[in-house]
Tab-separated table of N, CA and C in Angstrom:
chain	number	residue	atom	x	y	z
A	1	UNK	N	87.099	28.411	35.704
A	1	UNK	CA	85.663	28.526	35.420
A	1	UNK	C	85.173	27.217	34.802
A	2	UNK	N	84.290	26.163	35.689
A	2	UNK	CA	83.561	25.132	35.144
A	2	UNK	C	82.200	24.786	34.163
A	3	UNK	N	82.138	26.996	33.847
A	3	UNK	CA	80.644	26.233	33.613
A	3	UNK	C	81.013	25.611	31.905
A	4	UNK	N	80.446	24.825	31.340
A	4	UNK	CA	80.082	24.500	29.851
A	4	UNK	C	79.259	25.440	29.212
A	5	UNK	N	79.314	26.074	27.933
A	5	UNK	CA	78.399	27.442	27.448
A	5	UNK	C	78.361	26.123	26.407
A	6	UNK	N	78.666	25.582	26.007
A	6	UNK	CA	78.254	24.881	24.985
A	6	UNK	C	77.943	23.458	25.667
A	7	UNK	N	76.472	23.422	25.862
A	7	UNK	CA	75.476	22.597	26.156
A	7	UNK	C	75.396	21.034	25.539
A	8	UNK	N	75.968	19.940	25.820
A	8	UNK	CA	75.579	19.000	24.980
A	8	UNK	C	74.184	18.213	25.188
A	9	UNK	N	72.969	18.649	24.384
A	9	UNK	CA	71.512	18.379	24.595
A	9	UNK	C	70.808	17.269	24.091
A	10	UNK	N	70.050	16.822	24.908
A	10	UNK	CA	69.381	15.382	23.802
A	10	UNK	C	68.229	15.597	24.876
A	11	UNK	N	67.334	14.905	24.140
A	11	UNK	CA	66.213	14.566	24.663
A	11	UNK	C	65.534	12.720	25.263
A	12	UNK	N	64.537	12.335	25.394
A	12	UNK	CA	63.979	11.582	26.440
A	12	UNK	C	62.986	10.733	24.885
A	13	UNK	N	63.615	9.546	25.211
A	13	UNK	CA	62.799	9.004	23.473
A	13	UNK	C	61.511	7.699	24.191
A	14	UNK	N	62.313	7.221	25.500
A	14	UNK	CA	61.323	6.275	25.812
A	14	UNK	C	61.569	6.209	27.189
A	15	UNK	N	60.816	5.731	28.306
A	15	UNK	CA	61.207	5.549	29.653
A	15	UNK	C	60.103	3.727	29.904
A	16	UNK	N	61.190	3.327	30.451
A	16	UNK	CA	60.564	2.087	30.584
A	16	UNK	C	60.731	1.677	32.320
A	17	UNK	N	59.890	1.955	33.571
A	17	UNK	CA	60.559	2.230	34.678
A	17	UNK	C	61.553	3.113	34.983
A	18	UNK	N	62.412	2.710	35.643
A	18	UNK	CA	63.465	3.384	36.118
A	18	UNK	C	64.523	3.913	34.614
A	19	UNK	N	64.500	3.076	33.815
A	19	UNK	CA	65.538	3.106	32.761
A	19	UNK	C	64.712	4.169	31.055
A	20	UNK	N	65.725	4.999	30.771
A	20	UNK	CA	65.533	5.794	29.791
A	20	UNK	C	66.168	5.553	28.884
A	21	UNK	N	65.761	6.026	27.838
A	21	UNK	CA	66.314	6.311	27.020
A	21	UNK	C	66.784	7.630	25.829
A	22	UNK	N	67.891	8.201	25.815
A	22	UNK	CA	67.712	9.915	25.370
A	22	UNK	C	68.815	9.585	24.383
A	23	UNK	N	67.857	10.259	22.938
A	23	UNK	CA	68.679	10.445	21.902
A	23	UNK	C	69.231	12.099	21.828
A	24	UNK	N	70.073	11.654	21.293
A	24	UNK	CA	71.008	12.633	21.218
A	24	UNK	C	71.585	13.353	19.535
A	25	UNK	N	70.914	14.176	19.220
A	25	UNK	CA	70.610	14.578	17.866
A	25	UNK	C	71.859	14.361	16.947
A	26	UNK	N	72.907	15.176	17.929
A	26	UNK	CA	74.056	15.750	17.169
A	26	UNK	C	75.338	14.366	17.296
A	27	UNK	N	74.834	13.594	18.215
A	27	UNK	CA	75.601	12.097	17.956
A	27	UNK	C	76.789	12.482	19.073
A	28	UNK	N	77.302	13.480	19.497
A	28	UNK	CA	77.537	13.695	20.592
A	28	UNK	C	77.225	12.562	21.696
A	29	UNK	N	77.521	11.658	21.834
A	29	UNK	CA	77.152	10.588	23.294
A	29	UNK	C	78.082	11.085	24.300
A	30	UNK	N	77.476	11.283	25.327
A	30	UNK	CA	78.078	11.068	26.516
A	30	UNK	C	78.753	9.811	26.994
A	31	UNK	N	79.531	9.504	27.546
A	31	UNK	CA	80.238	8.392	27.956
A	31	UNK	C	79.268	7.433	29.124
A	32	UNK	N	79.850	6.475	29.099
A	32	UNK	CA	78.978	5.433	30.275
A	32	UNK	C	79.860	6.077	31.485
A	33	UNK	N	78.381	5.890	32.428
A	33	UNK	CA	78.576	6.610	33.478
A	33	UNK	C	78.507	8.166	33.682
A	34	UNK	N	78.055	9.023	32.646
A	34	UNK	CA	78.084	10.301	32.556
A	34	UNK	C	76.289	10.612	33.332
A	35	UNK	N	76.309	11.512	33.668
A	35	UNK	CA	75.283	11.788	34.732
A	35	UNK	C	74.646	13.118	33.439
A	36	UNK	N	73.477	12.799	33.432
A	36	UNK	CA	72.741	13.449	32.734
A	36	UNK	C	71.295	14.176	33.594
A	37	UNK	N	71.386	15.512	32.963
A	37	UNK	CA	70.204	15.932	34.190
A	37	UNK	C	68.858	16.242	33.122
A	38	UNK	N	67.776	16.072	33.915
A	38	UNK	CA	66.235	16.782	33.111
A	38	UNK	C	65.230	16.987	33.869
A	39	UNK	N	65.384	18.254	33.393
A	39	UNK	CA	64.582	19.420	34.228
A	39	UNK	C	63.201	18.890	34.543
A	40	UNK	N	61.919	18.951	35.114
A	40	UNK	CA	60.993	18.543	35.566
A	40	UNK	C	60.040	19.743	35.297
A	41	UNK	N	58.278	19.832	35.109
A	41	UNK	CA	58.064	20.720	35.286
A	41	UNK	C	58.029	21.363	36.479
A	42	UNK	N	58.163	20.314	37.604
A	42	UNK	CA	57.498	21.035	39.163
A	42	UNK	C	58.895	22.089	39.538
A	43	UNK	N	60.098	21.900	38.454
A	43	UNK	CA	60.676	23.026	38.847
A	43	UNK	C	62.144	22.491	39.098
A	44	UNK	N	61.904	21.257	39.766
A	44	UNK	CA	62.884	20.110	39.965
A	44	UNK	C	64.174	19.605	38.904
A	45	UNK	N	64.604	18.766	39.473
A	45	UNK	CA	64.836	18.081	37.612
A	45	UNK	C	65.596	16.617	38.345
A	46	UNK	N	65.865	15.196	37.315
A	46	UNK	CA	66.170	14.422	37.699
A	46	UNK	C	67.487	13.989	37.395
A	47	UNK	N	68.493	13.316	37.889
A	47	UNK	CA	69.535	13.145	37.143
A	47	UNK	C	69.522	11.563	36.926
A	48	UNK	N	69.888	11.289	35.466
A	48	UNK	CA	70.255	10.091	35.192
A	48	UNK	C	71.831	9.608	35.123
A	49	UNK	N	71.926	8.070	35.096
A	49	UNK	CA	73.103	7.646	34.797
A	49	UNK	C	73.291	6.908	33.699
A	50	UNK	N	74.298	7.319	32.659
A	50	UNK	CA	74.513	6.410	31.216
A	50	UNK	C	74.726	5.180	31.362
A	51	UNK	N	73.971	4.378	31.236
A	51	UNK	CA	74.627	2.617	31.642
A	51	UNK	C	74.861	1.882	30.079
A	52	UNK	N	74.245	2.779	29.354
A	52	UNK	CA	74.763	1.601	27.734
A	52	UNK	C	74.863	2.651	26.608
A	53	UNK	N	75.664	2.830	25.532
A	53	UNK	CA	75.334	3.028	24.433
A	53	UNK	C	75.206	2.651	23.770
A	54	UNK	N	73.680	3.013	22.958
A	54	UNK	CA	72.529	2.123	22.213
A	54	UNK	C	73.052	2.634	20.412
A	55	UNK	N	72.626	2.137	19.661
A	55	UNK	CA	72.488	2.999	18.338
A	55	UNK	C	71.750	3.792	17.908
A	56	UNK	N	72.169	4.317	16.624
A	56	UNK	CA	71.050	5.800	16.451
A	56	UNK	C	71.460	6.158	17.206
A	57	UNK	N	72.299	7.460	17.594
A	57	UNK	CA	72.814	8.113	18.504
A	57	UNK	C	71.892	8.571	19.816
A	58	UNK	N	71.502	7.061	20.617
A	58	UNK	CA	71.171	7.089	21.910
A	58	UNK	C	71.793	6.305	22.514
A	59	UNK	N	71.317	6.339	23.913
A	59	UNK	CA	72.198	6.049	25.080
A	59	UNK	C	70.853	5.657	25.818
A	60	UNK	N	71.126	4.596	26.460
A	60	UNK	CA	70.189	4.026	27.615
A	60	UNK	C	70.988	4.800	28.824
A	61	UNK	N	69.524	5.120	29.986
A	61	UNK	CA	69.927	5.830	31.544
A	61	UNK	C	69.484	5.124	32.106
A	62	UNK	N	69.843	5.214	33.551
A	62	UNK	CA	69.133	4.688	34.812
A	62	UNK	C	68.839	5.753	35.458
A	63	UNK	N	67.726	6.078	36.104
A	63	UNK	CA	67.312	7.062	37.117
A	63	UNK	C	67.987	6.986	38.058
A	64	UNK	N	67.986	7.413	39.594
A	64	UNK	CA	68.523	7.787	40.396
A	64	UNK	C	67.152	7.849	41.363
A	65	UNK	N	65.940	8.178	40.837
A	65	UNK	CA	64.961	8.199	41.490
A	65	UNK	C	63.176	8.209	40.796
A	66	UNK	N	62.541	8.172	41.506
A	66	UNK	CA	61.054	7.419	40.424
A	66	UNK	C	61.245	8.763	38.944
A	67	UNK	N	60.555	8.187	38.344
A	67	UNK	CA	60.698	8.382	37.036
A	67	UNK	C	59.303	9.506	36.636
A	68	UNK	N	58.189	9.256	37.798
A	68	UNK	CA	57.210	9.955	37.614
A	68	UNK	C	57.339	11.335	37.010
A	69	UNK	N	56.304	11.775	36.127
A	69	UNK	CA	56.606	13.447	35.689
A	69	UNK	C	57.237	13.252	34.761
A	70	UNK	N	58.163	12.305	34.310
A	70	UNK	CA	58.783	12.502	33.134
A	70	UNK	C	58.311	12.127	32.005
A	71	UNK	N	58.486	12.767	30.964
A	71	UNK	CA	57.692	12.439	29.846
A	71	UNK	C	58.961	12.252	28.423
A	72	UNK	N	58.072	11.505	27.617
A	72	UNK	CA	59.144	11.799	26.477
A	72	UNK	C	58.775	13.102	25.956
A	73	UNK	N	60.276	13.409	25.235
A	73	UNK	CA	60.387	14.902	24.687
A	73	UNK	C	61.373	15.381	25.815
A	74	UNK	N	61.232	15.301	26.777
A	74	UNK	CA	61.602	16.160	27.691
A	74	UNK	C	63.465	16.206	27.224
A	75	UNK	N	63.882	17.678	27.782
A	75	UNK	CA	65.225	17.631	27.243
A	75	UNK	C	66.307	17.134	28.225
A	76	UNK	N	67.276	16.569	27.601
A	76	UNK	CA	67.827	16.051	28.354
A	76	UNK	C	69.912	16.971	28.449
A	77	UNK	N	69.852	16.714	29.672
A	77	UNK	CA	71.591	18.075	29.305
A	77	UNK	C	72.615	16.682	29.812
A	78	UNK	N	73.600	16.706	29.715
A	78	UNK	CA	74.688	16.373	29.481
A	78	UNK	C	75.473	16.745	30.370
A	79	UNK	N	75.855	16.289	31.743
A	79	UNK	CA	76.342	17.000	32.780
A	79	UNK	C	77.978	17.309	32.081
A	80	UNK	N	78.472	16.041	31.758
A	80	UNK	CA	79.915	16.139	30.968
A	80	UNK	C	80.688	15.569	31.935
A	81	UNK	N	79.987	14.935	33.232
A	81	UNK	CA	80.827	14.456	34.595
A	81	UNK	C	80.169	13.078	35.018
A	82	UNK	N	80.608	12.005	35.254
A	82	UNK	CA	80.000	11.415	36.605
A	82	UNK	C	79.136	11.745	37.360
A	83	UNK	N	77.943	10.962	38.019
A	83	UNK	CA	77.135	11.641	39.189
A	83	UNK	C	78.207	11.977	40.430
A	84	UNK	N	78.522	12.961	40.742
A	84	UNK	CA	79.367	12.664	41.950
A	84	UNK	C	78.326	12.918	43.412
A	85	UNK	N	78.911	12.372	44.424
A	85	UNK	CA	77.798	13.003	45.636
A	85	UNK	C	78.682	13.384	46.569
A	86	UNK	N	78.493	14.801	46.646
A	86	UNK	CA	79.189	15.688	47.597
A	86	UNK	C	79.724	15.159	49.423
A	87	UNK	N	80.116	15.011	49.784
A	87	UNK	CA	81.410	14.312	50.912
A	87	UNK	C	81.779	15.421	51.541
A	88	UNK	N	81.234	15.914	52.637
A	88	UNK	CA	81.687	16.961	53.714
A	88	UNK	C	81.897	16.088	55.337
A	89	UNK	N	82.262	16.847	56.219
A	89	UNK	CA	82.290	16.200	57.137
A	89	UNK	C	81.018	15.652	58.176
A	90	UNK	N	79.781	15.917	57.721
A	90	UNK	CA	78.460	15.209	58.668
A	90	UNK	C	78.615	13.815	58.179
A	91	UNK	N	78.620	13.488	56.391
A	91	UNK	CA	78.797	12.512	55.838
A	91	UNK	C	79.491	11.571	56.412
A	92	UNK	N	81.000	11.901	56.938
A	92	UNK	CA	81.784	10.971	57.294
A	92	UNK	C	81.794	10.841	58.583
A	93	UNK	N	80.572	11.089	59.424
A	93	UNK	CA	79.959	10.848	60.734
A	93	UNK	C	81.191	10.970	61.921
């Protein structure tokens, strides 16, 4: 069983383009390269990638895709993994 019941949560402190930034209350950092997701209101949500850890227990992201809709505040989860991208056989043509 993969799921995590214990959530590691932070939120969205600044977005500057593509690149974020989400502090993380409990100092809990995710590792570089950890894929972080946040929910959207349209229902959606975006996933980021950890590219630095900053001080004050934040972490700079990179999006994955436009940044629009996102706001600060917004919460941010902690996948606890790498972005991975799923590899079936259409993929490998």
């Amino acid at each position: 069983n993969m799921v995590k019941t214990n959530l590691n949560k932070g939120y969205v402190t600044q977005i500057i383009g593509p690149v974020l930034d989400i502090q993380f209350p409990n100092g809990n950092l995710p590792p570089i390269y950890s894929a972080i997701e946040i929910p959207l209101d349209s229902g959606s949500f975006t996933v980021v990638e950890v590219q630095q850890l900053l001080g004050d227990n934040k972490v700079r992201a990179v999006s994955m895709r436009s940044t629009d809709g996102l706001k600060r505040g917004a919460e941010a989860i902690d996948l606890g993994a790498p972005i991975s991208v799923p590899v079936g056989t259409p993929t490998l043509g």
